[in-house]
Amino acid sequence: MPVKAVERITSKLVDDEERPAPLRPVMTSTWTRVQNWRGWRPQSVAGQTAWRLGVLATWLPVVAWINAHVVEMTVVQGASMYPFINEDKDSSLRNDIVLTWKWSPQTDLQRGMVVTLRSPNNPETVAIKRIVGLEGDTVHTRPPYPFPKVKIPKGHIWVEGDGRPGTTIDSNTYGPVSKRLLVGRATHILYPFHKFGAVKWWDHIPRPIERRPR
């Protein structure tokens, strides 16, 4: 065989070895794996129902933990935060729904924030109020609080509803609230849809207080 012919054959073999393998077999193999993974589920109705229940049982504890410690949808009842929340306060069928952030509710508190807390009078009841004063502030109280002014002790806050006096049970009834009773912060309004969006607590005009010295 001529030398040039041998060189051409050798060159062709080398080129074939260096040429990348076609992608189609790899893609076909991957798709086969996906189909096999999907195909392991039971085919009978009873088997599929049991499989779905098993998946649900697996995720329920995760969802419950997130709901208890991270974030929760809260239905607000009553006129305590009227008109900011429950603007249709006379209707029991149109309660606002807010998103409550429950992770580390006691940190980075600011005046004007809307928070959920366990009522000091009844810890089984969760109330929603606005922070008026922080520890060290002096608040000018409203009836029925027995003193005209109160200095908020360490580890406590002063909360009030947005409704007019007499329509809300808040710190003017039970005094400063321990931060340990805080459950979360209302971060978004989810319903009604025309109010959907972030709770812009920073736009709230605070009532006058004597703030703690910096």
Tab-separated table of C-alpha atoms in Angstrom:
chain	number	residue	atom	x	y	z
A	1	MET	CA	0.000	0.000	0.000
A	2	PRO	CA	1.390	3.410	-0.891
A	3	VAL	CA	2.763	5.485	1.969
A	4	LYS	CA	0.393	8.382	1.257
A	5	ALA	CA	-2.617	6.059	1.473
A	6	VAL	CA	-1.447	4.766	4.881
A	7	GLU	CA	-1.017	8.346	6.085
A	8	ARG	CA	-4.560	9.226	4.965
A	9	ILE	CA	-6.040	6.203	6.774
A	10	THR	CA	-4.085	6.984	9.966
A	11	SER	CA	-5.188	10.601	9.831
A	12	LYS	CA	-8.817	9.560	9.452
A	13	LEU	CA	-8.602	7.237	12.470
A	14	VAL	CA	-7.062	9.968	14.618
A	15	ASP	CA	-9.717	12.449	13.499
A	16	ASP	CA	-12.486	10.009	14.366
A	17	GLU	CA	-11.054	9.485	17.867
A	18	GLU	CA	-10.841	13.229	18.554
A	19	ARG	CA	-14.316	14.016	17.225
A	20	PRO	CA	-16.809	14.544	20.117
A	21	ALA	CA	-19.450	11.897	20.641
A	22	PRO	CA	-22.932	12.760	19.366
A	23	LEU	CA	-25.324	14.259	21.951
A	24	ARG	CA	-28.424	12.330	20.937
A	25	PRO	CA	-27.556	9.087	22.800
A	26	VAL	CA	-26.772	11.096	25.970
A	27	MET	CA	-30.035	13.032	25.755
A	28	THR	CA	-31.951	9.859	25.035
A	29	SER	CA	-30.359	8.173	28.039
A	30	THR	CA	-31.254	11.110	30.309
A	31	TRP	CA	-34.858	11.158	29.093
A	32	THR	CA	-35.041	7.409	29.684
A	33	ARG	CA	-33.934	7.928	33.290
A	34	VAL	CA	-36.626	10.591	33.773
A	35	GLN	CA	-39.274	8.284	32.361
A	36	ASN	CA	-38.078	5.460	34.567
A	37	TRP	CA	-38.195	7.737	37.628
A	38	ARG	CA	-41.736	8.810	36.807
A	39	GLY	CA	-42.759	5.280	36.026
A	40	TRP	CA	-41.993	3.847	39.452
A	41	ARG	CA	-45.217	5.268	40.854
A	42	PRO	CA	-47.999	2.714	41.273
A	43	GLN	CA	-50.402	2.428	38.339
A	44	SER	CA	-53.576	1.412	40.180
A	45	VAL	CA	-55.946	4.048	41.550
A	46	ALA	CA	-55.540	2.740	45.090
A	47	GLY	CA	-51.770	2.696	44.725
A	48	GLN	CA	-51.648	6.247	43.366
A	49	THR	CA	-53.900	7.448	46.193
A	50	ALA	CA	-51.645	5.818	48.768
A	51	TRP	CA	-48.593	7.322	47.075
A	52	ARG	CA	-50.095	10.821	47.141
A	53	LEU	CA	-51.066	10.418	50.784
A	54	GLY	CA	-47.519	9.359	51.557
A	55	VAL	CA	-46.108	12.454	49.851
A	56	LEU	CA	-48.623	14.623	51.715
A	57	ALA	CA	-47.706	13.024	55.036
A	58	THR	CA	-44.035	13.687	54.297
A	59	TRP	CA	-44.561	17.395	53.610
A	60	LEU	CA	-47.187	18.173	56.243
A	61	PRO	CA	-44.675	18.465	59.122
A	62	VAL	CA	-42.528	20.803	57.014
A	63	VAL	CA	-45.492	23.024	56.149
A	64	ALA	CA	-46.661	22.997	59.774
A	65	TRP	CA	-43.205	24.019	61.000
A	66	ILE	CA	-42.995	26.866	58.481
A	67	ASN	CA	-46.482	28.007	59.453
A	68	ALA	CA	-45.599	27.961	63.154
A	69	HIS	CA	-42.148	29.540	63.013
A	70	VAL	CA	-41.592	31.379	59.724
A	71	VAL	CA	-44.636	32.764	57.941
A	72	GLU	CA	-48.399	32.510	58.257
A	73	MET	CA	-51.560	33.876	56.670
A	74	THR	CA	-53.659	35.577	59.352
A	75	VAL	CA	-57.342	36.462	59.109
A	76	VAL	CA	-57.957	39.717	61.006
A	77	GLN	CA	-61.242	40.066	62.848
A	78	GLY	CA	-62.757	43.094	64.527
A	79	ALA	CA	-62.356	46.864	64.207
A	80	SER	CA	-59.229	47.292	66.334
A	81	MET	CA	-57.077	48.349	63.354
A	82	TYR	CA	-59.800	50.217	61.424
A	83	PRO	CA	-59.465	51.867	58.939
A	84	PHE	CA	-56.003	50.506	58.045
A	85	ILE	CA	-57.206	46.916	58.331
A	86	ASN	CA	-60.817	45.781	58.005
A	87	GLU	CA	-62.062	48.992	56.448
A	88	ASP	CA	-65.456	47.311	56.141
A	89	LYS	CA	-65.562	46.827	59.883
A	90	ASP	CA	-69.334	46.301	60.048
A	91	SER	CA	-69.165	43.181	57.885
A	92	SER	CA	-68.097	39.901	59.440
A	93	LEU	CA	-67.852	38.334	55.981
A	94	ARG	CA	-65.090	40.582	54.626
A	95	ASN	CA	-62.150	40.221	56.966
A	96	ASP	CA	-58.714	41.269	55.764
A	97	ILE	CA	-56.017	38.617	55.392
A	98	VAL	CA	-52.425	39.574	56.160
A	99	LEU	CA	-49.105	37.789	55.810
A	100	THR	CA	-47.365	37.492	59.162
A	101	TRP	CA	-43.585	37.042	59.373
A	102	LYS	CA	-42.877	35.013	62.518
A	103	TRP	CA	-39.105	34.548	62.409
A	104	SER	CA	-37.406	36.470	65.269
A	105	PRO	CA	-40.391	38.761	65.959
A	106	GLN	CA	-38.681	40.412	68.946
A	107	THR	CA	-35.735	41.895	67.037
A	108	ASP	CA	-35.350	45.161	65.092
A	109	LEU	CA	-38.671	46.563	66.279
A	110	GLN	CA	-39.664	50.027	65.073
A	111	ARG	CA	-42.398	52.440	66.057
A	112	GLY	CA	-45.303	52.118	63.660
A	113	MET	CA	-44.828	48.426	62.887
A	114	VAL	CA	-47.972	46.295	62.867
A	115	VAL	CA	-47.453	43.195	64.999
A	116	THR	CA	-49.384	40.188	66.226
A	117	LEU	CA	-49.127	39.250	69.886
A	118	ARG	CA	-50.695	37.083	72.511
A	119	SER	CA	-53.091	39.097	74.621
A	120	PRO	CA	-51.788	39.607	78.174
A	121	ASN	CA	-55.368	39.153	79.378
A	122	ASN	CA	-55.879	35.906	77.466
A	123	PRO	CA	-52.729	34.274	76.034
A	124	GLU	CA	-54.850	31.977	73.859
A	125	THR	CA	-56.038	35.028	71.897
A	126	VAL	CA	-53.754	36.517	69.235
A	127	ALA	CA	-54.298	40.251	68.680
A	128	ILE	CA	-52.987	42.616	66.013
A	129	LYS	CA	-51.789	46.084	67.050
A	130	ARG	CA	-49.393	48.843	66.109
A	131	ILE	CA	-46.209	49.619	68.041
A	132	VAL	CA	-46.477	53.118	69.520
A	133	GLY	CA	-43.520	53.095	71.906
A	134	LEU	CA	-40.358	51.114	72.572
A	135	GLU	CA	-38.515	50.426	75.802
A	136	GLY	CA	-37.327	53.662	77.386
A	137	ASP	CA	-40.011	55.800	75.684
A	138	THR	CA	-42.541	57.749	77.722
A	139	VAL	CA	-46.066	57.460	76.342
A	140	HIS	CA	-48.984	59.791	77.007
A	141	THR	CA	-51.691	57.270	77.714
A	142	ARG	CA	-55.393	57.245	76.942
A	143	PRO	CA	-58.347	56.089	79.039
A	144	PRO	CA	-58.845	53.682	80.708
A	145	TYR	CA	-55.150	53.638	81.687
A	146	PRO	CA	-54.975	54.943	85.286
A	147	PHE	CA	-51.945	57.232	84.800
A	148	PRO	CA	-51.467	60.061	82.271
A	149	LYS	CA	-47.946	58.964	81.350
A	150	VAL	CA	-45.934	55.772	81.565
A	151	LYS	CA	-42.295	54.970	80.877
A	152	ILE	CA	-41.954	51.689	79.047
A	153	PRO	CA	-39.693	49.271	80.944
A	154	LYS	CA	-36.909	47.235	79.409
A	155	GLY	CA	-38.041	44.289	77.331
A	156	HIS	CA	-41.492	45.792	76.747
A	157	ILE	CA	-43.353	47.789	74.096
A	158	TRP	CA	-46.509	49.881	73.994
A	159	VAL	CA	-49.100	48.806	71.425
A	160	GLU	CA	-52.370	50.362	70.333
A	161	GLY	CA	-55.029	49.761	67.725
A	162	ASP	CA	-55.638	52.266	64.947
A	163	GLY	CA	-59.312	52.522	65.862
A	164	ARG	CA	-60.660	55.362	67.940
A	165	PRO	CA	-60.489	55.039	71.754
A	166	GLY	CA	-63.094	52.670	73.079
A	167	THR	CA	-63.013	50.394	70.029
A	168	THR	CA	-59.744	48.637	70.820
A	169	ILE	CA	-58.298	46.748	73.760
A	170	ASP	CA	-54.593	47.540	73.829
A	171	SER	CA	-51.835	48.808	76.114
A	172	ASN	CA	-54.185	51.499	77.416
A	173	THR	CA	-56.056	48.596	78.990
A	174	TYR	CA	-53.320	46.143	79.941
A	175	GLY	CA	-50.207	48.353	80.016
A	176	PRO	CA	-46.772	47.729	78.475
A	177	VAL	CA	-46.464	44.378	76.726
A	178	SER	CA	-43.545	42.000	77.113
A	179	LYS	CA	-41.750	41.378	73.834
A	180	ARG	CA	-41.945	37.683	74.653
A	181	LEU	CA	-45.646	37.832	73.782
A	182	LEU	CA	-44.942	38.885	70.206
A	183	VAL	CA	-45.949	36.341	67.571
A	184	GLY	CA	-45.004	38.065	64.324
A	185	ARG	CA	-45.136	41.145	62.109
A	186	ALA	CA	-47.739	41.915	59.482
A	187	THR	CA	-45.663	42.458	56.337
A	188	HIS	CA	-48.242	42.262	53.519
A	189	ILE	CA	-51.975	42.546	52.981
A	190	LEU	CA	-53.175	39.627	50.849
A	191	TYR	CA	-56.904	40.352	50.819
A	192	PRO	CA	-58.930	42.301	49.757
A	193	PHE	CA	-57.119	42.373	46.446
A	194	HIS	CA	-57.422	46.130	45.943
A	195	LYS	CA	-55.213	46.545	49.044
A	196	PHE	CA	-52.749	43.814	48.046
A	197	GLY	CA	-49.168	44.794	48.809
A	198	ALA	CA	-46.647	45.562	51.521
A	199	VAL	CA	-47.723	46.971	54.868
A	200	LYS	CA	-46.099	50.413	54.681
A	201	TRP	CA	-45.853	50.951	58.394
A	202	TRP	CA	-43.208	53.642	57.901
A	203	ASP	CA	-45.843	55.903	56.312
A	204	HIS	CA	-47.935	55.860	59.485
A	205	ILE	CA	-48.019	59.175	61.340
A	206	PRO	CA	-47.070	58.319	64.938
A	207	ARG	CA	-48.778	60.007	67.809
A	208	PRO	CA	-46.542	62.172	70.012
A	209	ILE	CA	-44.418	60.404	72.610
A	210	GLU	CA	-41.304	61.240	74.605
A	211	ARG	CA	-38.718	59.058	72.942
A	212	ARG	CA	-35.900	57.451	74.823
A	213	PRO	CA	-32.619	59.379	74.691
A	214	ARG	CA	-30.140	58.019	72.178
